[in-house]
Amino acid sequence: MLSNCSIRALWILNNQDSVIFSRKFPVVEKRCRVAYEKEIKSSGDDKFKYNVVPYDSELAAAFVDRKKREGSARGYGLRVSQSVEGSDSWVDDPITRHIISICINKGEEGEGSLLWPLVLHMKGTYCILVLPLVEPHHLKSYARMCKRSDCGNSVREDESLSSLLLDLPSITGAFSVAHTIGDIITGDITEPEVFVTASPSVGGLLDSLTGSIGISGISARAKPVAAPVAASTAPGATVSGAVMSDAPKMGSRPLDKDVLRSFISSAMPFGTPLDLSYSNISAIKTTGFSSADIPPADRKQPAWKPYLYRGKQRILFTVHETVHASMYDRDEIPDSISISGQVNCRAELEGLPDVSFPLTGLDTARVESLSFHPCALVPEHGGDKQAVTFSPPLGNFVLMRYQAICSTGSPVKGFYQLSMVSENEGAFLFKLTFMEGYKAPLTMEFCTVTMPFPRRRVVSFDGTPSVGTVSTTEHSVEWKIITGPRGVSGKSIEAIFPGTVKFAPWQTQRLNSSGSAFASIADDDSDLETESSSNIVNVEDYLLEKMSKDLQAVDLDEPFCWQAYDYAKVSFKIVGPSLSGMSIDPKSVSIFPAVKAPVELSCQVTSGEYILWNTLGKCPVVATPKV
């Protein structure tokens, strides 16, 4: 993937749209110039010109102009009445929210050069732009899409943005670069979580601070190295690798340019990404190499394993699954439940061994998608088993990711009803069943149901649940159902919670009609414009204002949730076998060359977006085609 990627330049902008860091790669730029010259000579197109990488000030000015034209940094990617020919929204494809173009103006005539594709990643208070190298004819194709008269893409079209991007693996590499840089500058570098049940493998303070909490692999190295910048994982936290929010974080740490320069020079020399693992790069720069690190003569040492491990040998597998569900309790709308999972691994093995095992449960899990780490060799599978062979890197890593259908059924079933008895008071009813059909050793350690009221302030509530305790915040009611250390295992339980909730008077909380009043409910990646909007229409502010005006305070059906959607959110954690049926038999794991190393397997299931929609209200649902 990354071997087919070269980066021409990258920029980091702050929330004032100023470039605070940039890096250009002259070697890649020379290749780009040669490719453009060949294209111009072969096609005879004198109008097509080589677009040089702009100065920082030119890029910042063009980025601001694009924000004004598109309505925000990302835009909506859809053609609206304010769209102009030649802009990203004119292409009418949501992908342009993440792969953008900017026009660098040159001279007084207003002619500009099109810079595409720019991968846009927003992390914390920063915008990261990465410009990969693409062939000139790809840029020509995108330029034609920006000027076509029709909207959207058709399956039978000769040119579409989706088919064009499929021919550009450099886009995937550019996204990897942007996400890694975003994690570094915000301090979000973490490693996949692996549960360690045995005693520390190397010992000492270093292991007690890292390996025992399962977030860092530095204890698996032969030498002591500086720990990478990592956020510790609290017990019961969601699995690493989940999509991070692009919402600006308050109090983000200042940008360390020296650390960033050092990482870029080592991870992507001459603009070609080789190894984007921050922990590997940090270890190499801190520790270096010695004659003791020479690998066996008959084996090639992979880039993802710069050091050879020495010490007590073992292999740890952890299956993390996240359950997503939409529960409607309606005859006309079927409930939806799915699982996204990953297998994390930590292989503390000496030398450069190969590990193989059969992955079982593929038919049971009804796996919809499956992807593996580059270190894995996976032949075509058939039936219920899948043979996997891999040469493990150091530390914790994600061996595979998958999407599957839940074969066991819903961990939480039931309904949630809410109706307004007056303008400032609502009556609600929960009737839920937990772990129905689940048998030991599956155990639900905790379960909480939250009723959010983002547009109303909770004054009080009245009601007593049959199980658990209730607490309130300013904008929510939280029902803690299972909290004890023993949890629920081998049996199903039922819980009922009727009650009423009172809110502060609506008139004191009504939003103003101006766009500035929507800061509290604005989208994560919307932009707070500081200049006058008299000359430009901000699409996001316009839509938010229009939808808020349509939701009147006298509408007692749903006066507190935007767009009349209201719901309760379920959070839980289950330990034991996986819910999808995906499994690894520790006894079937083999190592070559043969070595005695214990193999441990642990599983954990957590809730993702597990939603109980109000049976008496409106709800969003995906339309299914009629057969």
XYZ file of C-alpha atoms in Angstrom:
627
model
C 0.000 0.000 0.000
C 2.503 2.628 1.164
C 5.146 1.506 -1.335
C 2.907 2.949 -4.063
C 2.659 6.277 -2.312
C 4.817 9.382 -2.599
C 4.050 12.668 -0.875
C 4.743 15.969 -2.624
C 4.047 18.153 0.406
C 2.074 18.419 3.628
C 0.785 21.337 5.679
C -0.647 21.805 9.178
C -3.006 24.752 9.762
C -4.330 26.020 13.076
C -7.861 27.199 13.835
C -6.938 30.698 12.580
C -6.227 29.208 9.130
C -2.509 29.927 9.399
C 0.126 27.436 8.281
C 2.148 26.545 11.368
C 4.099 23.662 9.834
C 4.886 22.506 6.311
C 7.183 20.052 4.612
C 7.929 19.733 0.907
C 9.813 16.866 -0.756
C 11.954 18.045 -3.697
C 12.724 14.484 -4.888
C 9.014 13.724 -5.360
C 8.423 17.159 -6.862
C 11.095 16.505 -9.491
C 9.328 13.269 -10.467
C 6.063 15.189 -10.682
C 7.554 17.854 -12.958
C 9.023 15.221 -15.290
C 5.649 13.436 -15.501
C 3.858 16.689 -16.376
C 6.407 17.532 -19.071
C 5.913 14.107 -20.669
C 2.126 14.493 -20.545
C 2.224 17.939 -22.180
C 4.603 16.707 -24.886
C 2.594 13.571 -25.689
C -0.854 15.215 -25.627
C 0.107 18.529 -27.214
C -2.161 20.330 -24.765
C -0.570 23.754 -24.286
C -3.248 24.815 -21.757
C -2.285 22.033 -19.370
C 0.511 23.301 -17.126
C 2.663 21.942 -14.361
C 1.354 23.142 -10.984
C 4.213 23.800 -8.629
C 3.719 23.301 -4.879
C 2.510 26.672 -3.535
C 4.069 28.762 -0.794
C 2.532 28.505 2.663
C 0.861 31.916 2.384
C -0.652 31.018 -1.012
C -2.033 27.741 0.287
C -3.509 29.367 3.411
C -5.240 32.054 1.325
C -6.614 29.468 -1.115
C -7.825 27.272 1.764
C -9.715 30.226 3.292
C -11.299 31.001 -0.085
C -12.424 27.396 -0.381
C -13.991 27.484 3.082
C -16.023 30.523 2.090
C -17.068 28.939 -1.188
C -17.967 25.523 0.278
C -19.487 26.807 3.546
C -16.939 25.094 5.817
C -13.531 23.429 5.783
C -15.050 20.146 4.654
C -18.144 21.368 2.912
C -21.050 19.023 2.240
C -19.790 17.526 -0.987
C -23.205 18.081 -2.603
C -24.147 20.544 -5.321
C -26.360 23.312 -3.963
C -27.571 26.625 -5.334
C -24.464 28.388 -4.009
C -22.049 25.976 -5.759
C -19.945 27.361 -8.577
C -18.471 25.526 -11.537
C -14.968 24.284 -10.821
C -15.547 23.762 -7.085
C -15.591 20.506 -5.120
C -19.315 20.733 -4.420
C -19.921 20.968 -8.184
C -18.612 17.391 -8.470
C -21.553 16.407 -6.250
C -19.837 13.571 -4.370
C -19.546 13.290 -0.541
C -15.971 12.012 -0.942
C -14.948 15.614 -1.567
C -15.463 16.259 2.155
C -12.193 14.398 2.730
C -10.343 14.672 -0.598
C -10.434 18.310 -1.590
C -8.986 20.627 -4.213
C -7.899 24.235 -3.965
C -7.254 26.830 -6.632
C -4.006 28.781 -6.311
C -4.537 32.192 -7.895
C -1.715 33.561 -10.021
C -1.467 37.075 -11.446
C -4.038 39.772 -12.011
C -5.968 37.892 -14.688
C -7.467 35.623 -12.046
C -6.227 32.429 -13.683
C -5.454 29.809 -11.111
C -3.823 26.409 -10.940
C -5.809 23.459 -9.606
C -4.132 21.564 -6.760
C -5.631 18.062 -6.336
C -5.901 15.647 -4.559
C -5.429 17.162 -1.106
C -6.270 14.742 1.702
C -7.954 16.696 4.518
C -7.816 15.383 8.089
C -9.082 17.420 11.034
C -7.730 16.511 14.456
C -8.040 18.629 17.580
C -7.672 22.267 16.596
C -5.584 21.448 13.533
C -6.242 20.844 9.839
C -3.759 18.510 8.156
C -3.414 18.637 4.372
C -1.399 15.992 2.513
C -0.693 16.224 -1.233
C 0.234 12.821 -2.766
C 1.779 12.331 -6.170
C -0.691 11.315 -8.898
C -0.388 10.994 -12.641
C -1.272 14.114 -14.690
C -4.137 12.355 -16.494
C -5.822 11.769 -13.105
C -5.758 15.516 -12.453
C -7.207 16.114 -15.931
C -10.059 13.720 -15.173
C -10.931 15.519 -11.944
C -10.785 18.914 -13.692
C -13.359 17.663 -16.209
C -15.641 16.483 -13.388
C -15.521 19.957 -11.856
C -17.030 21.438 -15.020
C -19.637 18.916 -16.128
C -23.226 20.056 -16.276
C -24.945 17.076 -14.665
C -25.051 16.294 -10.929
C -23.835 13.173 -9.184
C -22.298 9.978 -10.490
C -23.905 7.288 -12.597
C -22.858 3.659 -12.652
C -22.511 3.718 -16.429
C -20.504 6.929 -16.602
C -17.065 6.800 -18.152
C -15.663 9.080 -15.460
C -16.668 9.088 -11.796
C -14.769 10.145 -8.720
C -15.116 6.748 -7.013
C -13.694 4.815 -9.978
C -10.915 7.375 -10.317
C -9.868 6.978 -6.673
C -9.773 3.182 -7.017
C -6.809 3.660 -9.367
C -4.946 5.803 -6.821
C -3.435 3.761 -3.961
C -1.455 6.882 -3.055
C -4.681 8.306 -1.598
C -4.788 5.522 1.001
C -1.155 6.158 1.871
C -1.796 9.889 2.192
C -4.649 9.207 4.635
C -2.327 7.015 6.719
C 0.226 9.837 6.823
C -2.405 12.423 7.777
C -3.898 10.306 10.565
C -0.492 9.449 12.022
C 0.594 13.086 12.034
C -2.729 14.071 13.617
C -2.208 11.550 16.410
C 1.345 12.770 17.023
C 0.526 16.473 17.283
C -2.443 15.847 19.596
C -0.729 13.193 21.723
C -3.211 10.432 20.840
C -0.615 7.774 20.039
C -1.865 4.513 21.555
C -1.373 0.847 20.859
C -4.120 -1.778 20.635
C -5.272 -3.100 23.993
C -4.138 -6.611 24.921
C -5.073 -8.162 28.259
C -2.127 -9.584 30.173
C -3.112 -12.198 32.730
C 0.320 -13.599 33.509
C 3.187 -11.943 35.351
C 5.236 -9.297 33.540
C 7.540 -10.852 30.957
C 10.661 -8.738 31.408
C 10.157 -7.337 34.867
C 11.059 -4.090 36.489
C 9.356 -0.740 36.643
C 9.137 -0.496 32.852
C 6.941 -3.583 32.570
C 4.781 -2.575 35.514
C 4.011 0.743 33.851
C 3.406 -0.565 30.356
C 2.845 -4.269 29.767
C 0.589 -4.801 32.755
C -1.950 -2.258 31.515
C -1.799 -3.617 28.005
C -1.267 -0.404 26.055
C 2.364 -0.464 25.035
C 4.650 -3.035 23.498
C 7.949 -1.527 24.584
C 8.523 -4.201 27.234
C 8.851 -6.728 24.416
C 12.039 -5.097 23.131
C 15.481 -6.298 23.946
C 16.649 -2.865 25.125
C 15.109 -0.168 27.307
C 13.718 2.595 25.139
C 11.827 5.808 25.662
C 8.131 5.202 25.941
C 6.078 6.589 23.035
C 3.570 9.325 23.675
C 0.460 7.385 24.665
C -2.796 7.939 26.452
C -3.466 5.378 29.150
C -6.514 3.221 28.774
C -8.944 3.250 31.658
C -10.683 0.043 32.667
C -13.781 -0.533 30.596
C -12.698 1.951 27.950
C -13.572 1.396 24.335
C -11.127 -0.468 22.168
C -8.250 1.295 20.515
C -8.580 2.009 16.855
C -12.131 3.436 16.995
C -12.926 6.468 14.864
C -11.819 9.609 16.773
C -13.956 12.702 16.804
C -12.805 15.688 14.790
C -14.266 18.095 17.343
C -11.675 20.611 18.577
C -10.316 19.713 21.987
C -9.870 22.417 24.569
C -6.387 22.742 25.924
C -4.620 20.909 23.089
C -0.898 20.802 23.636
C 1.341 23.076 21.503
C 2.820 21.660 18.337
C 6.290 20.158 18.854
C 7.879 20.840 15.467
C 11.182 19.137 16.290
C 9.432 15.863 17.133
C 7.381 16.098 13.957
C 10.408 16.840 11.752
C 12.301 13.937 13.280
C 9.411 11.526 12.714
C 8.868 12.621 9.094
C 12.560 12.304 8.257
C 12.682 8.750 9.603
C 9.230 7.453 8.676
C 9.007 8.842 5.137
C 12.467 9.740 3.814
C 12.408 11.563 0.453
C 8.590 11.641 0.634
C 8.009 7.863 0.504
C 6.284 6.413 3.613
C 8.157 3.335 4.820
C 7.079 2.791 8.435
C 4.441 4.990 10.070
C 4.662 3.283 13.457
C 5.569 6.017 15.926
C 6.699 3.523 18.572
C 9.069 1.786 16.122
C 10.579 5.061 14.928
C 10.989 6.341 18.494
C 12.696 3.119 19.581
C 15.114 3.163 16.645
C 16.081 6.799 17.196
C 16.475 6.361 20.950
C 18.249 3.021 21.066
C 19.985 2.561 17.741
C 21.415 -0.792 16.707
C 24.331 -2.985 17.708
C 25.998 -6.168 16.506
C 23.697 -8.166 18.795
C 20.677 -7.113 16.708
C 21.775 -8.980 13.582
C 18.952 -11.330 12.446
C 19.509 -14.948 11.409
C 21.335 -15.266 8.090
C 18.540 -17.264 6.460
C 15.724 -14.878 7.390
C 14.920 -11.365 6.201
C 14.064 -8.963 8.992
C 10.805 -7.082 8.255
C 10.512 -3.325 8.724
C 7.825 -3.744 11.389
C 10.255 -5.630 13.651
C 13.396 -3.483 14.002
C 14.557 -5.317 17.154
C 14.660 -8.970 18.096
C 12.956 -9.973 21.313
C 14.815 -11.784 24.099
C 13.164 -13.153 27.209
C 10.294 -15.364 28.333
C 8.215 -16.338 25.307
C 4.436 -16.255 24.985
C 1.620 -15.149 22.641
C -1.425 -13.132 23.707
C -4.607 -12.780 21.620
C -7.451 -10.442 22.555
C -10.716 -10.357 20.607
C -12.428 -6.960 20.864
C -15.972 -6.696 19.541
C -18.194 -3.629 19.450
C -21.956 -4.104 19.119
C -23.951 -1.484 17.214
C -27.739 -1.637 17.262
C -30.886 0.299 16.462
C -33.867 -1.075 18.385
C -37.266 0.174 17.214
C -39.883 -2.235 18.673
C -42.104 -1.620 15.646
C -43.688 -4.088 13.281
C -42.928 -2.007 10.195
C -39.234 -1.452 11.042
C -36.912 -4.383 11.765
C -34.292 -4.014 14.461
C -30.721 -3.711 13.267
C -27.685 -5.161 15.057
C -24.118 -5.607 13.811
C -20.645 -6.247 15.176
C -17.317 -4.654 14.335
C -14.412 -6.620 15.729
C -10.653 -6.857 15.771
C -8.105 -9.395 16.958
C -5.227 -7.757 18.822
C -2.010 -9.678 19.329
C 1.225 -9.487 21.265
C 3.819 -12.108 20.321
C 6.829 -12.189 22.615
C 8.935 -14.614 20.567
C 12.681 -14.761 20.021
C 14.116 -14.576 16.533
C 11.924 -14.247 13.427
C 9.373 -17.062 13.745
C 6.178 -17.613 11.774
C 2.943 -18.157 13.681
C -0.025 -19.969 12.136
C -3.487 -20.955 13.336
C -6.944 -21.726 11.922
C -9.476 -18.963 12.416
C -12.873 -20.582 13.076
C -16.432 -19.315 13.172
C -16.522 -17.587 9.789
C -19.792 -19.221 8.725
C -21.345 -18.739 12.134
C -20.286 -15.124 12.238
C -21.468 -14.460 8.678
C -18.499 -12.186 8.206
C -19.245 -9.326 5.831
C -15.671 -7.977 5.574
C -12.255 -9.143 6.709
C -8.855 -7.396 6.589
C -5.421 -8.320 7.936
C -2.183 -6.696 9.069
C 0.520 -6.535 6.349
C 2.541 -9.131 8.291
C -0.148 -11.789 7.675
C -0.309 -14.257 4.807
C -3.893 -15.387 4.214
C -4.872 -17.742 1.377
C -8.380 -17.862 0.014
C -10.672 -19.395 2.577
C -13.592 -21.690 2.311
C -16.144 -23.030 4.740
C -15.942 -22.254 8.414
C -12.152 -22.062 8.781
C -9.509 -19.634 7.596
C -5.774 -20.425 7.812
C -3.695 -17.448 8.966
C 0.107 -17.252 9.005
C 1.962 -14.153 10.169
C 5.421 -12.923 11.150
C 4.609 -10.882 14.259
C 5.998 -7.386 14.860
C 7.042 -6.130 18.282
C 4.546 -4.873 20.787
C 0.763 -4.852 20.504
C -0.744 -4.773 17.017
C -4.074 -5.364 15.281
C -3.794 -8.693 13.475
C -7.188 -8.465 11.781
C -10.421 -6.473 11.612
C -13.860 -7.699 10.591
C -17.547 -6.839 10.304
C -20.030 -9.537 11.245
C -23.635 -10.292 12.086
C -24.422 -11.031 15.729
C -25.158 -14.769 15.861
C -26.249 -14.826 19.508
C -29.009 -12.210 19.381
C -29.400 -8.832 21.033
C -27.737 -8.518 24.455
C -30.352 -5.887 25.390
C -33.918 -6.142 24.097
C -37.053 -4.202 24.849
C -38.600 -0.819 24.240
C -38.445 2.805 25.307
C -41.503 5.052 25.215
C -41.646 8.765 25.882
C -44.528 11.196 25.492
C -44.996 14.796 26.575
C -47.864 15.329 28.999
C -47.230 19.086 29.057
C -44.765 21.527 27.553
C -42.283 20.978 30.364
C -43.005 17.421 31.513
C -42.630 14.032 29.846
C -43.698 10.521 30.866
C -41.472 7.598 29.956
C -41.441 3.797 30.246
C -38.642 1.255 29.825
C -39.191 -2.492 29.600
C -35.928 -4.330 28.915
C -34.538 -7.855 28.914
C -30.809 -8.506 29.329
C -28.725 -11.498 28.197
C -31.689 -13.514 26.960
C -30.389 -16.753 25.438
C -26.839 -16.081 26.634
C -25.164 -18.804 28.665
C -22.124 -18.932 30.919
C -19.269 -18.105 30.665
C -20.667 -14.976 28.964
C -20.983 -12.321 31.675
C -22.340 -8.780 31.460
C -20.163 -6.790 33.847
C -22.047 -3.501 33.675
C -24.964 -1.916 31.840
C -26.179 1.677 31.817
C -29.061 3.333 29.953
C -28.925 7.091 29.332
C -31.761 9.368 28.216
C -30.182 12.503 26.659
C -32.064 15.787 26.424
C -29.643 18.094 24.602
C -32.102 20.984 24.212
C -33.812 20.862 27.591
C -32.494 21.311 31.123
C -33.603 18.588 33.510
C -35.097 19.957 36.746
C -36.258 16.731 38.376
C -37.505 13.227 37.724
C -39.878 10.852 39.494
C -39.815 7.076 39.243
C -38.268 3.953 40.722
C -36.779 1.215 38.521
C -37.229 -2.446 39.352
C -33.450 -2.897 39.136
C -30.558 -0.492 39.605
C -30.178 3.172 40.539
C -30.912 6.467 38.776
C -29.039 9.770 38.671
C -29.448 12.970 36.657
C -27.256 15.581 35.021
C -28.255 18.915 33.565
C -29.211 17.370 30.227
C -29.683 13.638 30.850
C -31.112 10.900 33.066
C -28.797 7.921 33.707
C -30.049 4.502 34.781
C -27.330 2.180 36.120
C -28.769 -1.315 35.876
C -25.818 -3.677 36.399
C -22.950 -2.321 38.472
C -21.812 -5.101 40.818
C -18.484 -6.904 40.439
C -20.202 -10.235 39.800
C -22.324 -9.010 36.899
C -24.950 -11.189 35.221
C -23.978 -14.625 33.893
C -25.908 -17.689 32.756
C -29.351 -16.134 33.140
C -31.517 -13.364 31.726
C -33.030 -10.563 33.772
C -35.900 -8.177 33.131
C -36.106 -4.545 34.209
C -38.957 -2.038 34.169
C -38.589 1.693 34.739
C -41.670 3.964 34.551
C -41.374 7.606 35.490
C -41.685 11.274 34.607
C -39.087 13.938 33.934
C -39.558 17.702 34.335
C -37.683 20.379 32.419
C -36.993 24.056 32.939
C -39.470 26.328 31.127
C -38.914 26.235 27.385
C -39.214 30.003 26.866
C -35.987 30.674 28.762
C -34.019 28.323 26.484
C -35.327 29.195 23.038
C -32.619 29.735 20.480
C -32.181 33.007 18.666
C -32.678 33.072 14.921
C -29.106 34.200 14.234
C -26.501 31.685 13.112
C -24.292 32.434 16.131
C -26.752 30.723 18.465
C -25.967 27.295 17.066
C -22.514 26.908 18.592
C -23.850 24.418 21.150
C -25.324 22.076 18.545
C -23.026 22.724 15.624
C -21.519 19.835 13.764
C -18.107 18.654 14.873
C -16.364 19.914 11.758
C -18.387 23.089 11.141
C -16.525 26.353 11.208
C -17.295 29.336 13.444
C -16.969 32.198 10.988
C -15.527 35.344 12.565
C -16.121 37.611 9.574
C -19.339 39.057 8.263
C -21.568 36.630 6.390
C -23.237 39.300 4.312
C -21.133 38.435 1.265
C -21.241 34.657 1.497
C -23.823 32.032 2.466
C -22.633 29.602 5.142
C -24.382 26.389 4.185
C -24.179 24.767 7.620
C -25.509 27.808 9.488
C -28.291 28.175 6.940
C -29.442 24.567 7.328
C -29.204 24.613 11.113
C -31.190 27.834 11.323
C -33.858 26.554 8.973
C -34.303 23.250 10.827
C -34.469 24.987 14.198
C -37.167 27.357 12.971
C -39.183 24.381 11.772
C -39.098 22.881 15.280
C -41.528 25.023 17.267
C -41.692 25.094 21.070
C -45.451 24.443 21.051
C -44.931 21.113 19.307
C -45.378 18.806 22.287
C -44.449 15.648 20.347
C -40.682 16.255 20.565
C -39.775 19.744 21.819
C -36.310 18.875 23.119
C -34.528 16.773 20.463
C -33.307 18.286 17.203
C -35.232 17.119 14.151
C -37.786 15.355 16.397
C -35.522 12.364 17.065
C -35.296 11.155 20.649
C -33.750 8.009 21.972
C -32.027 6.237 24.865
C -28.481 4.983 24.593
C -27.306 1.686 26.109
C -23.725 1.130 27.309
C -22.474 -2.267 28.437
C -19.495 -4.599 28.650
C -19.551 -8.385 28.214
C -16.658 -10.753 28.842
C -16.385 -14.333 27.665
C -16.572 -15.816 24.142
C -17.136 -13.483 21.193
C -20.734 -12.751 20.177
C -20.008 -13.249 16.481
C -18.651 -16.760 16.927
C -15.181 -15.733 15.719
C -12.653 -17.780 17.678
C -9.014 -18.867 17.954
C -8.155 -22.168 19.587
C -4.942 -21.600 21.618
C -4.110 -25.314 21.267
C -4.123 -25.069 17.472
C -1.569 -22.227 17.313
C 1.751 -23.436 15.891
C 5.127 -21.704 15.763
C 7.932 -22.333 13.269
C 10.706 -22.926 14.184
C 9.061 -24.896 16.971
C 9.305 -23.386 20.435
C 7.435 -23.866 23.689
C 5.429 -20.679 24.247
C 2.081 -20.502 26.084
C -0.817 -19.009 24.143
C -3.507 -16.992 25.926
C -6.846 -15.843 24.517
C -9.205 -13.257 26.022
C -12.405 -11.710 24.684
C -14.255 -8.512 25.433
C -17.467 -7.104 23.995
C -18.502 -3.463 24.438
C -21.383 -1.399 23.133
C -20.960 1.134 20.375
C -23.952 3.095 19.094
C -26.592 0.946 20.811
C -29.787 2.973 20.460
C -33.337 2.429 21.729
C -35.538 4.697 19.623
C -38.673 6.119 21.182
C -41.544 3.896 20.077
C -43.973 6.847 20.244
C -41.761 9.304 18.341
C -40.107 9.723 14.976
C -36.965 7.819 14.079
C -34.545 7.506 11.166
C -34.417 4.219 9.302
C -32.755 2.917 6.157
C -35.203 2.085 3.379
C -34.936 -1.470 2.060
C -35.755 -2.362 -1.568
C -38.875 -4.382 -2.231
C -38.215 -7.843 -3.606
